[in-house]
Coordinates of C-alpha atoms in Angstrom, one line a residue:
Chain R
Q25 CA 0.0 0.0 0.0
S26 CA 1.5 3.3 -1.1
V27 CA 1.5 6.2 1.2
L28 CA 1.5 8.8 -1.5
T29 CA -1.5 9.1 -3.7
Q30 CA -1.4 9.9 -7.5
P31 CA -4.1 9.7 -10.2
P32 CA -3.9 6.4 -12.1
S33 CA -3.7 8.1 -15.5
V34 CA -3.6 11.4 -17.3
S35 CA -3.7 12.1 -21.1
A36 CA -3.4 14.9 -23.5
A37 CA -2.7 15.5 -27.2
P38 CA 0.8 16.2 -28.4
G39 CA 2.1 19.6 -27.6
Q40 CA -0.4 20.0 -24.7
K41 CA 0.3 20.1 -21.0
V42 CA -0.4 17.6 -18.2
T43 CA -0.1 17.9 -14.5
I44 CA 0.3 15.0 -12.0
S45 CA -0.6 15.4 -8.4
C46 CA 1.0 13.6 -5.4
S47 CA -0.8 13.8 -2.1
G48 CA 0.9 12.9 1.2
S49 CA 1.0 14.0 4.8
N50 CA 3.1 16.0 7.2
S51 CA 5.4 13.1 7.9
N52 CA 6.5 12.7 4.3
I53 CA 5.9 15.5 1.7
G54 CA 5.3 18.0 4.5
D55 CA 8.7 17.4 6.0
Y56 CA 11.0 16.2 3.1
Y57 CA 11.9 17.0 -0.4
V58 CA 9.9 15.3 -3.2
S59 CA 11.5 13.5 -6.1
W60 CA 9.8 12.4 -9.3
Y61 CA 10.8 9.4 -11.4
Q62 CA 10.0 8.5 -15.0
Q63 CA 9.7 4.8 -16.0
L64 CA 9.5 4.2 -19.7
P65 CA 8.0 0.9 -20.8
G66 CA 10.3 -2.0 -20.0
A67 CA 12.9 0.2 -18.4
A68 CA 14.3 1.1 -15.0
P69 CA 13.0 4.2 -13.3
K70 CA 15.0 7.4 -14.0
L71 CA 15.3 10.6 -11.8
L72 CA 13.3 13.4 -13.4
I73 CA 12.9 16.0 -10.6
Y74 CA 14.6 16.3 -7.2
D75 CA 14.4 18.6 -4.2
N76 CA 10.8 19.5 -5.3
N77 CA 11.6 21.5 -8.4
K78 CA 15.2 20.8 -9.6
R79 CA 16.0 19.0 -12.8
P80 CA 19.1 16.8 -13.2
S81 CA 21.4 17.5 -16.1
G82 CA 19.9 16.4 -19.3
I83 CA 16.3 16.7 -18.3
P84 CA 14.5 19.2 -20.5
D85 CA 12.7 22.2 -19.0
R86 CA 9.4 20.9 -20.3
F87 CA 9.4 19.0 -17.0
S88 CA 8.8 21.0 -13.8
G89 CA 8.0 20.3 -10.2
S90 CA 6.4 22.1 -7.3
K91 CA 5.4 21.5 -3.7
S92 CA 2.9 23.1 -1.4
G93 CA 2.2 21.8 2.1
T94 CA 1.6 18.1 1.9
S95 CA 1.2 17.9 -1.9
A96 CA 3.4 18.0 -4.9
T97 CA 2.8 18.4 -8.6
L98 CA 4.7 17.4 -11.7
G99 CA 4.1 19.3 -14.9
I100 CA 4.9 18.3 -18.4
T101 CA 4.5 20.9 -21.2
G102 CA 4.9 20.4 -24.9
L103 CA 3.8 16.8 -24.6
Q104 CA 5.7 14.3 -26.9
T105 CA 5.0 10.7 -27.7
G106 CA 8.3 9.9 -26.0
D107 CA 6.9 11.1 -22.7
E108 CA 4.5 8.1 -22.6
A109 CA 5.6 6.4 -19.4
D110 CA 4.7 5.8 -15.7
Y111 CA 5.6 8.6 -13.3
Y112 CA 6.2 8.2 -9.6
C113 CA 6.7 10.7 -6.8
G114 CA 8.9 9.7 -3.9
A115 CA 9.8 11.0 -0.5
W116 CA 11.1 9.9 3.0
D117 CA 8.5 9.3 5.7
S118 CA 9.6 10.1 9.3
S119 CA 6.8 8.2 10.9
L120 CA 7.7 5.0 9.0
S121 CA 11.5 5.7 8.9
A122 CA 11.2 4.5 5.4
G123 CA 11.1 5.7 1.8
V124 CA 7.7 5.9 0.2
F125 CA 6.6 6.2 -3.4
G126 CA 3.4 7.3 -5.0
T127 CA 0.9 5.0 -6.6
G128 CA 2.1 5.9 -10.0
T129 CA 0.5 7.7 -12.9
N130 CA 0.5 6.6 -16.5
V131 CA 0.8 9.4 -19.1
A132 CA -0.8 8.8 -22.4
V133 CA -0.3 11.0 -25.5
L134 CA -3.5 10.9 -27.5
Chain V
Q4 CA 29.9 6.9 -15.8
V5 CA 27.9 5.6 -12.9
Q6 CA 27.0 1.9 -13.3
L7 CA 24.9 -0.3 -11.1
V8 CA 24.5 -3.9 -12.1
E9 CA 22.2 -6.3 -10.2
S10 CA 22.5 -10.0 -10.2
G11 CA 21.4 -13.0 -8.2
G12 CA 17.7 -13.1 -9.2
G13 CA 15.9 -16.3 -10.1
V14 CA 13.2 -18.7 -9.2
V15 CA 13.0 -19.8 -5.6
Q16 CA 10.5 -21.7 -3.5
P17 CA 8.5 -20.1 -0.7
G18 CA 10.4 -20.2 2.6
K19 CA 13.8 -20.3 1.0
S20 CA 16.5 -17.7 0.8
L21 CA 18.2 -15.7 -1.9
R22 CA 21.0 -13.1 -2.0
L23 CA 21.0 -10.3 -4.5
S24 CA 24.1 -8.3 -5.4
C25 CA 24.6 -4.9 -7.0
A26 CA 28.0 -4.2 -8.4
A27 CA 28.8 -0.5 -8.4
S28 CA 31.3 1.4 -10.6
G29 CA 32.1 4.9 -11.9
F30 CA 31.8 6.6 -8.5
T31 CA 33.2 6.5 -5.0
F32 CA 30.9 3.8 -3.6
S33 CA 31.7 4.6 0.0
D34 CA 30.5 8.2 -0.3
Y35 CA 26.8 7.3 -0.9
P36 CA 23.9 5.6 0.8
M37 CA 22.4 2.8 -1.3
H38 CA 18.8 1.6 -1.6
W39 CA 16.8 -1.4 -2.8
V40 CA 13.5 -0.8 -4.5
R41 CA 11.2 -3.5 -6.0
Q42 CA 8.4 -3.7 -8.4
A43 CA 6.0 -6.6 -8.5
P44 CA 4.6 -7.5 -12.0
D45 CA 2.4 -4.8 -13.4
K46 CA 2.5 -2.9 -10.0
G47 CA 4.1 0.3 -8.8
L48 CA 7.4 0.9 -7.1
E49 CA 7.9 -0.2 -3.5
W50 CA 10.9 1.0 -1.4
V51 CA 12.6 -1.9 0.3
A52 CA 15.7 -0.8 2.3
V53 CA 18.5 1.7 2.6
I54 CA 22.0 1.5 4.1
S55 CA 24.2 4.5 5.0
S56 CA 27.4 5.2 3.2
D57 CA 29.5 3.7 6.0
G58 CA 27.1 0.8 6.6
S59 CA 26.2 1.7 10.1
I60 CA 22.6 2.6 9.6
E61 CA 19.9 0.5 8.0
Y62 CA 16.2 1.1 7.5
Y63 CA 13.6 -1.4 6.1
G64 CA 10.1 -1.3 4.7
D65 CA 7.5 -3.0 6.9
S66 CA 6.8 -5.8 4.4
V67 CA 10.4 -7.0 4.6
K68 CA 11.5 -6.1 8.1
G69 CA 12.9 -9.1 10.0
R70 CA 13.3 -11.1 6.8
F71 CA 15.6 -9.1 4.5
T72 CA 19.1 -7.7 5.4
I73 CA 20.9 -5.0 3.4
S74 CA 24.7 -4.9 3.5
R75 CA 27.6 -3.5 1.6
D76 CA 31.3 -4.0 1.0
I77 CA 33.8 -1.8 -0.8
S78 CA 32.0 -1.9 -4.2
T79 CA 29.0 -4.1 -3.9
L80 CA 25.5 -3.8 -2.4
Y81 CA 23.7 -6.9 -1.1
L82 CA 20.2 -7.9 -0.2
Q83 CA 19.9 -11.1 1.8
M84 CA 16.3 -12.3 1.5
N85 CA 15.1 -15.0 3.9
S86 CA 11.7 -16.7 4.4
L87 CA 10.7 -15.6 1.0
R88 CA 7.0 -15.3 0.2
V89 CA 5.0 -15.4 -3.1
E90 CA 4.4 -11.7 -2.6
D91 CA 8.1 -11.0 -2.7
T92 CA 8.0 -11.8 -6.5
A93 CA 9.3 -8.6 -8.2
V94 CA 12.0 -6.9 -10.1
Y95 CA 14.6 -5.7 -7.6
Y96 CA 16.5 -2.5 -8.4
C97 CA 19.4 -1.0 -6.6
A98 CA 19.7 2.7 -6.6
R99 CA 22.2 5.3 -5.4
G100 CA 21.0 7.8 -2.9
K101 CA 22.2 11.4 -2.4
S102 CA 21.3 10.9 1.3
I103 CA 19.4 8.3 3.3
T104 CA 16.3 10.4 3.1
G105 CA 16.8 11.9 -0.3
L106 CA 16.6 11.3 -4.0
L107 CA 17.7 8.2 -5.8
D108 CA 19.8 9.5 -8.7
Y109 CA 21.0 6.4 -10.4
W110 CA 19.3 3.0 -10.8
G111 CA 20.4 -0.4 -12.0
Q112 CA 18.5 -2.3 -14.7
G113 CA 16.9 -4.7 -12.1
T114 CA 17.0 -8.4 -11.4
L115 CA 13.8 -10.6 -11.3
V116 CA 13.0 -12.7 -8.3
T117 CA 10.2 -15.2 -8.7
V118 CA 8.9 -17.0 -5.6
S119 CA 6.9 -20.0 -6.6
S120 CA 6.4 -23.6 -5.6

């Protein structure tokens, strides 16, 4: 059972924008940085956003992150077919003394 | 070039044991905490365990606590899995952490563990 809640799926046409929400609590998102991971079909997860809103080298600025209170959001603008993947938020949870991931969101490009 | 290569997966009967390895290269292994994350077939990511850079601190997910042990040596991360259950069937990934509580910046390709009679 995941501690962080995400919508199961989002979709939009090429070039459009999607946002993915990640809802948690004071013991995880409220207290720690949020990371986002992209998992392309058949591949290992890859770091997409860290420290709520920072992008690793090589990640295009079409991807953005934000955090407010106990929720975080991933935004993807200029949607491309290559963005079709599962996206997961992640954080540490002080109550569990464990890492936690979101339930995952599948992005489909119509 | 950071590389993490998992090995040791396979088919094992319920109740048996298995040890996974993750060979690290391309960075100073002893500077980083290391994590195990798993993914059951067609399911989401589940965090399993983390070990500090010096090996002195370990944390575990509730579903594996008391059965799995994470450890490390100079360039390899391990996951000793005992009393395996059918629900432990998953692809197991090792990942480098920036800190125990922080982001996972590099991931291996994963190794599949199937627990079945």
